XYZ file of C-alpha atoms in Angstrom:
302
model
C 11.379 -22.899 70.011
C 9.247 -23.437 66.862
C 11.315 -25.527 64.415
C 10.339 -25.964 60.782
C 13.040 -28.461 59.933
C 15.592 -30.471 61.887
C 18.069 -33.024 60.598
C 20.207 -35.257 62.821
C 23.126 -37.151 61.358
C 21.680 -37.103 57.795
C 23.894 -38.892 55.301
C 23.649 -40.040 51.756
C 26.586 -41.259 49.698
C 26.777 -42.060 46.006
C 29.030 -44.999 44.883
C 31.785 -42.542 43.900
C 31.856 -41.147 47.494
C 30.102 -37.875 46.774
C 27.035 -36.850 48.778
C 26.492 -35.639 52.323
C 27.652 -36.969 55.618
C 26.378 -36.527 59.180
C 24.364 -33.293 58.544
C 22.785 -31.926 61.660
C 21.065 -28.554 61.696
C 17.815 -26.738 62.454
C 15.784 -24.150 60.470
C 13.445 -22.024 62.639
C 9.987 -21.055 61.537
C 10.193 -17.864 59.609
C 13.917 -18.046 58.841
C 15.542 -17.656 55.464
C 18.274 -20.155 55.898
C 21.004 -20.188 53.205
C 23.164 -23.277 52.463
C 26.320 -21.605 51.130
C 29.048 -23.380 49.285
C 30.636 -24.039 45.942
C 29.954 -26.760 43.379
C 29.965 -30.353 44.737
C 29.586 -29.006 48.268
C 26.531 -31.255 48.810
C 23.899 -28.540 48.893
C 21.605 -30.063 46.230
C 21.971 -33.585 47.624
C 20.950 -32.300 51.050
C 17.814 -30.565 49.547
C 16.856 -33.672 47.650
C 17.368 -35.837 50.738
C 15.144 -33.545 52.790
C 12.457 -33.642 50.014
C 12.631 -37.405 49.855
C 13.852 -37.570 46.286
C 16.849 -39.304 47.736
C 16.238 -41.660 50.661
C 18.725 -40.950 53.376
C 21.061 -43.867 54.216
C 21.321 -42.716 57.881
C 20.045 -40.080 60.146
C 16.584 -38.509 60.778
C 14.459 -35.662 59.494
C 11.890 -33.880 61.627
C 9.406 -31.472 60.093
C 7.495 -28.943 62.298
C 8.442 -30.789 65.475
C 6.953 -34.030 64.163
C 9.008 -37.212 63.667
C 6.389 -38.506 61.312
C 7.949 -37.318 58.037
C 5.182 -38.437 55.762
C 2.540 -36.704 57.788
C 4.162 -33.262 57.300
C 5.769 -33.662 53.935
C 2.852 -31.931 52.184
C 3.833 -28.699 53.850
C 7.069 -28.509 51.900
C 7.483 -26.949 48.449
C 10.510 -27.431 46.206
C 11.922 -25.433 43.336
C 14.833 -27.026 41.491
C 17.689 -25.241 39.860
C 16.768 -26.751 36.488
C 13.018 -25.968 36.030
C 10.484 -28.725 35.392
C 8.629 -28.240 32.182
C 5.892 -30.396 30.647
C 5.917 -30.813 26.886
C 4.535 -27.678 25.162
C 2.320 -26.476 28.114
C 2.069 -22.763 28.571
C 2.378 -21.188 32.075
C -1.408 -21.165 32.429
C -1.596 -24.827 31.319
C 1.098 -25.930 33.807
C -0.419 -24.041 36.764
C -3.909 -25.352 35.855
C -2.533 -28.951 35.547
C -0.985 -28.890 38.987
C -3.861 -26.880 40.586
C -6.096 -29.943 39.916
C -3.909 -31.970 42.106
C -3.607 -29.403 44.869
C -7.209 -28.210 44.626
C -6.087 -24.628 44.632
C -6.873 -21.767 42.294
C -3.979 -20.826 39.999
C -4.933 -17.246 39.305
C -4.003 -16.059 42.805
C -0.551 -17.543 42.460
C -0.081 -15.990 39.029
C -0.987 -12.502 40.391
C 1.496 -12.904 43.244
C 4.300 -13.775 40.840
C 3.201 -11.360 38.102
C 3.013 -14.183 35.649
C 1.219 -13.526 32.289
C -1.378 -16.286 31.968
C -2.163 -15.132 28.430
C 1.331 -16.214 27.265
C 0.981 -18.550 24.327
C 4.530 -19.861 24.224
C 5.365 -23.148 25.935
C 7.147 -22.744 29.292
C 10.224 -24.541 27.793
C 10.570 -21.618 25.286
C 10.398 -18.881 27.893
C 13.340 -17.272 29.730
C 14.820 -19.178 32.632
C 13.490 -16.577 35.083
C 9.884 -17.282 33.928
C 10.410 -21.020 34.082
C 11.669 -20.740 37.617
C 8.639 -18.499 38.573
C 6.265 -21.059 37.100
C 7.924 -23.744 39.302
C 7.714 -21.529 42.288
C 4.059 -21.015 41.481
C 3.479 -24.687 41.316
C 5.074 -25.123 44.730
C 2.877 -22.355 46.162
C -0.313 -24.164 45.060
C 0.182 -26.481 47.971
C 0.270 -23.484 50.427
C 3.546 -24.694 51.917
C 4.978 -23.454 55.159
C 8.537 -24.328 54.059
C 9.947 -23.827 50.589
C 13.322 -25.340 49.431
C 14.954 -23.662 46.516
C 18.122 -24.930 44.739
C 20.320 -22.011 43.542
C 17.288 -19.852 42.798
C 19.254 -16.833 41.431
C 21.653 -18.656 39.194
C 21.414 -17.673 35.511
C 19.210 -14.567 36.252
C 20.159 -11.034 35.343
C 19.860 -8.149 37.837
C 16.290 -7.294 36.991
C 15.156 -10.891 37.145
C 16.937 -11.405 40.442
C 15.391 -8.369 41.868
C 11.912 -9.478 41.010
C 12.474 -12.977 42.500
C 13.923 -11.469 45.617
C 10.938 -9.261 46.031
C 8.535 -12.211 45.745
C 10.571 -14.253 48.312
C 10.731 -11.285 50.722
C 6.967 -10.778 50.463
C 6.244 -14.473 51.176
C 8.675 -14.489 54.029
C 7.428 -11.185 55.660
C 3.674 -11.326 54.856
C 2.990 -14.991 54.924
C 5.790 -16.048 57.243
C 6.929 -18.632 54.784
C 10.195 -20.308 55.835
C 12.888 -20.762 53.203
C 15.844 -23.067 52.828
C 17.897 -21.710 49.901
C 21.069 -23.258 48.355
C 23.477 -20.985 46.583
C 26.805 -19.064 46.465
C 25.735 -15.596 45.224
C 26.287 -13.708 48.478
C 25.512 -10.284 46.991
C 21.779 -11.264 46.452
C 21.405 -13.883 49.127
C 22.672 -11.570 51.847
C 19.705 -9.322 51.261
C 17.275 -11.987 52.502
C 19.360 -14.369 54.533
C 18.811 -14.608 58.271
C 21.267 -17.501 58.786
C 24.032 -19.325 56.803
C 25.092 -22.896 56.939
C 28.471 -23.285 55.174
C 28.992 -26.546 53.296
C 31.995 -28.146 51.621
C 32.685 -31.741 50.595
C 29.324 -32.950 51.828
C 29.732 -31.601 55.306
C 28.212 -28.663 57.203
C 31.289 -26.866 58.415
C 29.609 -24.138 60.443
C 26.621 -21.929 60.943
C 26.329 -18.199 61.579
C 23.639 -15.598 61.558
C 23.846 -12.631 59.161
C 24.771 -10.425 62.159
C 27.542 -12.763 63.301
C 28.863 -12.824 59.766
C 29.078 -9.059 59.588
C 30.659 -8.872 63.034
C 33.166 -11.559 62.216
C 34.219 -9.731 59.058
C 35.320 -6.704 61.145
C 37.091 -8.547 63.921
C 40.537 -8.990 62.397
C 43.974 -7.747 63.162
C 46.907 -8.020 60.789
C 50.488 -7.838 61.853
C 53.798 -8.072 60.072
C 56.891 -9.444 61.726
C 60.165 -10.896 60.502
C 60.042 -13.332 63.395
C 56.693 -14.947 62.522
C 57.770 -18.483 63.502
C 58.571 -17.321 67.042
C 55.508 -15.164 67.312
C 52.975 -17.920 66.427
C 53.449 -19.995 69.664
C 53.091 -16.911 71.723
C 49.985 -15.674 69.912
C 48.375 -19.121 69.989
C 47.985 -19.090 73.755
C 45.671 -16.036 73.774
C 44.496 -15.771 70.157
C 44.010 -19.282 68.717
C 42.033 -18.179 65.660
C 44.468 -16.931 63.067
C 45.647 -17.366 59.525
C 49.173 -17.179 58.171
C 49.174 -15.139 54.945
C 52.879 -15.199 54.078
C 56.255 -15.747 55.774
C 55.960 -12.470 57.707
C 52.221 -11.713 57.717
C 49.498 -13.124 59.876
C 45.783 -12.377 60.282
C 44.212 -12.774 63.749
C 40.419 -13.155 64.097
C 38.040 -11.855 66.762
C 40.612 -9.326 67.946
C 39.942 -6.030 66.279
C 39.865 -4.108 69.574
C 43.034 -5.861 70.928
C 45.769 -4.669 68.613
C 47.470 -2.908 71.479
C 47.403 -6.050 73.627
C 48.785 -8.239 70.780
C 51.583 -5.661 70.071
C 52.570 -5.509 73.848
C 52.521 -9.281 74.037
C 54.985 -9.730 71.241
C 57.238 -6.913 72.243
C 57.479 -8.151 75.804
C 58.533 -11.465 74.312
C 61.325 -9.823 72.362
C 59.486 -10.164 69.007
C 59.862 -7.289 66.511
C 56.568 -6.033 65.159
C 57.055 -4.197 61.771
C 53.314 -3.288 61.323
C 50.073 -3.959 63.084
C 46.583 -2.768 62.076
C 42.938 -3.530 62.223
C 41.601 -5.219 59.118
C 38.304 -6.345 57.704
C 37.273 -9.083 55.304
C 34.590 -9.098 52.649
C 31.742 -11.479 53.672
C 32.302 -13.615 50.584
C 35.983 -14.054 51.622
C 35.006 -14.862 55.141
C 32.542 -17.634 53.916
C 35.203 -18.855 51.551
C 37.578 -19.286 54.409
C 35.028 -21.178 56.362
C 34.451 -23.446 53.420
C 38.144 -24.081 52.992
C 38.472 -21.888 49.877
C 41.600 -20.060 48.676
C 43.062 -17.388 50.895
C 41.462 -14.027 50.038
C 43.027 -10.825 51.157
C 40.808 -8.284 52.944
C 39.813 -4.694 52.480
C 42.092 -3.286 55.192
C 41.838 -0.134 57.218
C 45.155 1.186 58.420
């Protein structure tokens, strides 16, 4: 198995207790892996620790099956959420400045990103989307095999997001560039993600492929019973994954084809079932549940 990135027990804690703790995961070559979570989930800290901006306090990082981090670090590109700008340099000036370090021509990168190198305004005076594209262009000068991007679509309008998405898709599909993206905009991230790692409070709570996420959203059964307290111990023996939504309503996961079995199980135990139906969840709600977010009702089919 060709692995672009592997972390084992990676931790970094700030004095106030925030940070990341015991992060273990893998990103396969060619994947678009999305770190999904809200603010203060630890996504940015994890990216900075992988980049080496923050030195991990414990754990290990392996890049491209090599334990020698420094030897492989040059194969990583990084695009921060808040773009880096240099004084009054224009896009052409910034790309040229960094191309001298990488020894790579900047025109090819500009063409790929559709950047206007004749722009006379300083990068700092240009729209956020252009600033972010310039930063992506700088990362591409090093011809990276793995690119880390922190909340790349935040602050962008629909057209800007579509353009950036098309660039990332092209790099992934045509150049086989691996991506590790952090964010929480499921609507746009879902169009490119191959795998999700759900984070909250500095921990990686779970991982699932895009296919598993979509399957999970459909595998729910809801039932209503006035004897919920008695029903829960019975259900728990065969269906341990559930969520109590109110004093008479429960949602059971991974059971969308077993509503009849559930109904019979409760009736045979003398439990009254007022209603039972298959239900689905929006993917964002499913991810929120994984991350310990507020309970979100589903789009039900009855």
